[in-house]
């Protein structure tokens, strides 16, 4: 696989996972009753949208086609979050599933950065976005812990 294709493949994986997160956060923001939590979800959805836009621009700059959809795993997580919310555990259900989504995205970023086969341009873009990914991950991890101990 040539470098151009490898960059596109590496970054498109990240685009798909970030797109999953954007969709899930957007939906959750409209479902939770807590205004502060809805605002947090909306803010993080915006971060995911920025990640998708930046990575898509990098893929396009290499002559590739940015991923336009999310992943099957992301769709399943979103479905599971909806089921939990429907069963009455709205806040914790969404926070828990969103935190797992953050784990998935952070893991994918770390793998892209540490993979010796990842081209320098893809690694550099992933490293530039990593602080935002970590921050969202930590916010949701902490929020989940607070909710877990409150119940």
PDB file of C-alpha atoms in Angstrom:
ATOM      1  CA  UNK A   1       0.000   0.000   0.000  1.00  0.00           C
ATOM      2  CA  UNK A   2       1.514   3.336  -0.968  1.00  0.00           C
ATOM      3  CA  UNK A   3       1.947   6.169   1.520  1.00  0.00           C
ATOM      4  CA  UNK A   4      -0.959   8.174   0.126  1.00  0.00           C
ATOM      5  CA  UNK A   5      -3.363   5.224   0.486  1.00  0.00           C
ATOM      6  CA  UNK A   6      -2.015   4.412   3.971  1.00  0.00           C
ATOM      7  CA  UNK A   7      -2.633   8.013   5.118  1.00  0.00           C
ATOM      8  CA  UNK A   8      -6.170   7.844   3.757  1.00  0.00           C
ATOM      9  CA  UNK A   9      -6.835   4.459   5.381  1.00  0.00           C
ATOM     10  CA  UNK A  10      -5.424   5.488   8.786  1.00  0.00           C
ATOM     11  CA  UNK A  11      -7.272   8.782   8.898  1.00  0.00           C
ATOM     12  CA  UNK A  12     -10.530   7.419   7.482  1.00  0.00           C
ATOM     13  CA  UNK A  13     -10.686   4.956  10.394  1.00  0.00           C
ATOM     14  CA  UNK A  14     -10.391   7.898  12.794  1.00  0.00           C
ATOM     15  CA  UNK A  15     -12.981   9.876  10.798  1.00  0.00           C
ATOM     16  CA  UNK A  16     -15.491   7.030  11.061  1.00  0.00           C
ATOM     17  CA  UNK A  17     -15.061   6.667  14.824  1.00  0.00           C
ATOM     18  CA  UNK A  18     -15.208  10.446  15.395  1.00  0.00           C
ATOM     19  CA  UNK A  19     -18.318  10.626  13.195  1.00  0.00           C
ATOM     20  CA  UNK A  20     -19.910   7.940  15.406  1.00  0.00           C
ATOM     21  CA  UNK A  21     -19.181  10.110  18.427  1.00  0.00           C
ATOM     22  CA  UNK A  22     -20.591  13.242  16.811  1.00  0.00           C
ATOM     23  CA  UNK A  23     -23.864  11.515  15.980  1.00  0.00           C
ATOM     24  CA  UNK A  24     -24.189   9.901  19.380  1.00  0.00           C
ATOM     25  CA  UNK A  25     -23.425  13.110  21.309  1.00  0.00           C
ATOM     26  CA  UNK A  26     -25.857  15.092  19.172  1.00  0.00           C
ATOM     27  CA  UNK A  27     -28.607  12.569  19.809  1.00  0.00           C
ATOM     28  CA  UNK A  28     -27.847  12.317  23.531  1.00  0.00           C
ATOM     29  CA  UNK A  29     -27.893  16.124  23.884  1.00  0.00           C
ATOM     30  CA  UNK A  30     -31.480  16.094  22.645  1.00  0.00           C
ATOM     31  CA  UNK A  31     -32.539  13.267  24.959  1.00  0.00           C
ATOM     32  CA  UNK A  32     -31.128  14.086  28.397  1.00  0.00           C
ATOM     33  CA  UNK A  33     -33.179  16.277  30.703  1.00  0.00           C
ATOM     34  CA  UNK A  34     -30.188  17.896  32.444  1.00  0.00           C
ATOM     35  CA  UNK A  35     -29.454  21.209  30.658  1.00  0.00           C
ATOM     36  CA  UNK A  36     -25.811  21.326  31.775  1.00  0.00           C
ATOM     37  CA  UNK A  37     -25.229  17.790  30.497  1.00  0.00           C
ATOM     38  CA  UNK A  38     -27.002  18.582  27.215  1.00  0.00           C
ATOM     39  CA  UNK A  39     -24.698  21.608  26.782  1.00  0.00           C
ATOM     40  CA  UNK A  40     -21.649  19.431  27.501  1.00  0.00           C
ATOM     41  CA  UNK A  41     -22.797  16.848  24.948  1.00  0.00           C
ATOM     42  CA  UNK A  42     -23.365  19.588  22.370  1.00  0.00           C
ATOM     43  CA  UNK A  43     -19.881  21.011  23.004  1.00  0.00           C
ATOM     44  CA  UNK A  44     -18.226  17.602  22.639  1.00  0.00           C
ATOM     45  CA  UNK A  45     -20.270  16.901  19.481  1.00  0.00           C
ATOM     46  CA  UNK A  46     -18.720  20.095  18.099  1.00  0.00           C
ATOM     47  CA  UNK A  47     -15.226  18.825  18.955  1.00  0.00           C
ATOM     48  CA  UNK A  48     -15.985  15.589  17.105  1.00  0.00           C
ATOM     49  CA  UNK A  49     -17.247  17.575  14.111  1.00  0.00           C
ATOM     50  CA  UNK A  50     -13.994  19.573  14.094  1.00  0.00           C
ATOM     51  CA  UNK A  51     -11.957  16.349  14.221  1.00  0.00           C
ATOM     52  CA  UNK A  52     -13.925  14.932  11.278  1.00  0.00           C
ATOM     53  CA  UNK A  53     -13.449  18.169   9.310  1.00  0.00           C
ATOM     54  CA  UNK A  54      -9.691  18.373   9.934  1.00  0.00           C
ATOM     55  CA  UNK A  55      -9.038  14.723   9.182  1.00  0.00           C
ATOM     56  CA  UNK A  56     -11.286  14.885   6.097  1.00  0.00           C
ATOM     57  CA  UNK A  57      -9.323  17.882   4.807  1.00  0.00           C
ATOM     58  CA  UNK A  58      -6.064  15.969   5.262  1.00  0.00           C
ATOM     59  CA  UNK A  59      -7.429  12.922   3.406  1.00  0.00           C
ATOM     60  CA  UNK A  60      -8.729  15.162   0.596  1.00  0.00           C
ATOM     61  CA  UNK A  61      -5.349  16.933   0.404  1.00  0.00           C
ATOM     62  CA  UNK A  62      -3.695  13.577  -0.305  1.00  0.00           C
ATOM     63  CA  UNK A  63      -6.131  13.001  -3.163  1.00  0.00           C
ATOM     64  CA  UNK A  64      -8.347  10.602  -1.234  1.00  0.00           C
ATOM     65  CA  UNK A  65     -12.026  10.470  -0.443  1.00  0.00           C
ATOM     66  CA  UNK A  66     -12.831  11.065   3.230  1.00  0.00           C
ATOM     67  CA  UNK A  67     -15.071   8.502   4.931  1.00  0.00           C
ATOM     68  CA  UNK A  68     -18.702   9.584   4.850  1.00  0.00           C
ATOM     69  CA  UNK A  69     -20.189   7.180   7.389  1.00  0.00           C
ATOM     70  CA  UNK A  70     -19.592   5.905  10.883  1.00  0.00           C
ATOM     71  CA  UNK A  71     -18.891   2.331  11.944  1.00  0.00           C
ATOM     72  CA  UNK A  72     -21.076  -0.658  12.762  1.00  0.00           C
ATOM     73  CA  UNK A  73     -19.719  -0.712  16.322  1.00  0.00           C
ATOM     74  CA  UNK A  74     -20.676   2.937  16.704  1.00  0.00           C
ATOM     75  CA  UNK A  75     -24.182   2.225  15.452  1.00  0.00           C
ATOM     76  CA  UNK A  76     -24.511  -0.607  17.948  1.00  0.00           C
ATOM     77  CA  UNK A  77     -23.300   1.595  20.825  1.00  0.00           C
ATOM     78  CA  UNK A  78     -25.786   4.272  19.848  1.00  0.00           C
ATOM     79  CA  UNK A  79     -28.570   1.677  19.748  1.00  0.00           C
ATOM     80  CA  UNK A  80     -27.552   0.313  23.154  1.00  0.00           C
ATOM     81  CA  UNK A  81     -27.540   3.832  24.586  1.00  0.00           C
ATOM     82  CA  UNK A  82     -31.071   4.360  23.249  1.00  0.00           C
ATOM     83  CA  UNK A  83     -32.249   1.103  24.820  1.00  0.00           C
ATOM     84  CA  UNK A  84     -30.759   2.020  28.207  1.00  0.00           C
ATOM     85  CA  UNK A  85     -32.293   5.480  27.995  1.00  0.00           C
ATOM     86  CA  UNK A  86     -35.670   4.005  27.092  1.00  0.00           C
ATOM     87  CA  UNK A  87     -35.478   1.807  30.194  1.00  0.00           C
ATOM     88  CA  UNK A  88     -35.241   4.920  32.347  1.00  0.00           C
ATOM     89  CA  UNK A  89     -31.507   5.187  32.958  1.00  0.00           C
ATOM     90  CA  UNK A  90     -31.141   8.142  30.603  1.00  0.00           C
ATOM     91  CA  UNK A  91     -28.289  10.142  32.121  1.00  0.00           C
ATOM     92  CA  UNK A  92     -26.051   7.311  33.273  1.00  0.00           C
ATOM     93  CA  UNK A  93     -26.903   5.229  30.201  1.00  0.00           C
ATOM     94  CA  UNK A  94     -25.814   7.908  27.784  1.00  0.00           C
ATOM     95  CA  UNK A  95     -22.766   8.943  29.806  1.00  0.00           C
ATOM     96  CA  UNK A  96     -21.638   5.326  30.098  1.00  0.00           C
ATOM     97  CA  UNK A  97     -22.000   4.623  26.383  1.00  0.00           C
ATOM     98  CA  UNK A  98     -20.419   7.945  25.420  1.00  0.00           C
ATOM     99  CA  UNK A  99     -17.485   7.220  27.711  1.00  0.00           C
ATOM    100  CA  UNK A 100     -17.014   3.873  25.919  1.00  0.00           C
ATOM    101  CA  UNK A 101     -17.143   5.743  22.618  1.00  0.00           C
ATOM    102  CA  UNK A 102     -14.388   8.035  23.947  1.00  0.00           C
ATOM    103  CA  UNK A 103     -12.308   4.992  24.946  1.00  0.00           C
ATOM    104  CA  UNK A 104     -12.646   3.667  21.395  1.00  0.00           C
ATOM    105  CA  UNK A 105     -11.605   6.946  19.786  1.00  0.00           C
ATOM    106  CA  UNK A 106      -8.647   7.483  22.138  1.00  0.00           C
ATOM    107  CA  UNK A 107      -7.457   3.902  21.525  1.00  0.00           C
ATOM    108  CA  UNK A 108      -7.713   4.393  17.741  1.00  0.00           C
ATOM    109  CA  UNK A 109      -5.733   7.654  17.926  1.00  0.00           C
ATOM    110  CA  UNK A 110      -3.047   6.062  20.104  1.00  0.00           C
ATOM    111  CA  UNK A 111      -2.779   3.086  17.728  1.00  0.00           C
ATOM    112  CA  UNK A 112      -2.480   5.363  14.697  1.00  0.00           C
ATOM    113  CA  UNK A 113       0.252   7.400  16.394  1.00  0.00           C
ATOM    114  CA  UNK A 114       2.218   4.402  17.677  1.00  0.00           C
ATOM    115  CA  UNK A 115       1.904   2.294  14.486  1.00  0.00           C
ATOM    116  CA  UNK A 116       5.287   2.429  12.785  1.00  0.00           C
ATOM    117  CA  UNK A 117       3.548   1.939   9.434  1.00  0.00           C
ATOM    118  CA  UNK A 118       1.506   5.132   9.853  1.00  0.00           C
ATOM    119  CA  UNK A 119       2.937   7.755   7.488  1.00  0.00           C
ATOM    120  CA  UNK A 120       4.418  10.864   9.123  1.00  0.00           C
ATOM    121  CA  UNK A 121       1.681  13.174   7.786  1.00  0.00           C
ATOM    122  CA  UNK A 122      -1.110  11.010   9.243  1.00  0.00           C
ATOM    123  CA  UNK A 123       0.749  10.619  12.543  1.00  0.00           C
ATOM    124  CA  UNK A 124       1.315  14.398  12.756  1.00  0.00           C
ATOM    125  CA  UNK A 125      -2.382  15.140  12.174  1.00  0.00           C
ATOM    126  CA  UNK A 126      -3.423  12.545  14.763  1.00  0.00           C
ATOM    127  CA  UNK A 127      -0.929  13.973  17.291  1.00  0.00           C
ATOM    128  CA  UNK A 128      -2.211  17.504  16.684  1.00  0.00           C
ATOM    129  CA  UNK A 129      -5.775  16.367  17.509  1.00  0.00           C
ATOM    130  CA  UNK A 130      -4.826  14.070  20.403  1.00  0.00           C
ATOM    131  CA  UNK A 131      -5.126  16.741  23.149  1.00  0.00           C
ATOM    132  CA  UNK A 132      -8.775  17.374  22.174  1.00  0.00           C
ATOM    133  CA  UNK A 133      -9.468  13.647  22.071  1.00  0.00           C
ATOM    134  CA  UNK A 134      -7.880  13.151  25.509  1.00  0.00           C
ATOM    135  CA  UNK A 135      -9.780  16.080  27.001  1.00  0.00           C
ATOM    136  CA  UNK A 136     -13.167  14.752  25.816  1.00  0.00           C
ATOM    137  CA  UNK A 137     -12.237  11.275  27.046  1.00  0.00           C
ATOM    138  CA  UNK A 138     -11.255  12.568  30.498  1.00  0.00           C
ATOM    139  CA  UNK A 139     -14.391  14.705  30.848  1.00  0.00           C
ATOM    140  CA  UNK A 140     -16.652  11.744  30.094  1.00  0.00           C
ATOM    141  CA  UNK A 141     -14.630   9.341  32.266  1.00  0.00           C
ATOM    142  CA  UNK A 142     -14.881  11.759  35.191  1.00  0.00           C
ATOM    143  CA  UNK A 143     -18.580  12.388  34.569  1.00  0.00           C
ATOM    144  CA  UNK A 144     -19.259   8.645  34.539  1.00  0.00           C
ATOM    145  CA  UNK A 145     -17.412   8.201  37.858  1.00  0.00           C
ATOM    146  CA  UNK A 146     -19.402  11.019  39.494  1.00  0.00           C
ATOM    147  CA  UNK A 147     -22.698   9.519  38.327  1.00  0.00           C
ATOM    148  CA  UNK A 148     -21.659   6.028  39.341  1.00  0.00           C
ATOM    149  CA  UNK A 149     -20.893   7.141  42.907  1.00  0.00           C
ATOM    150  CA  UNK A 150     -24.035   9.266  43.117  1.00  0.00           C
ATOM    151  CA  UNK A 151     -26.331   6.305  42.550  1.00  0.00           C
TER     152      UNK A 151
END
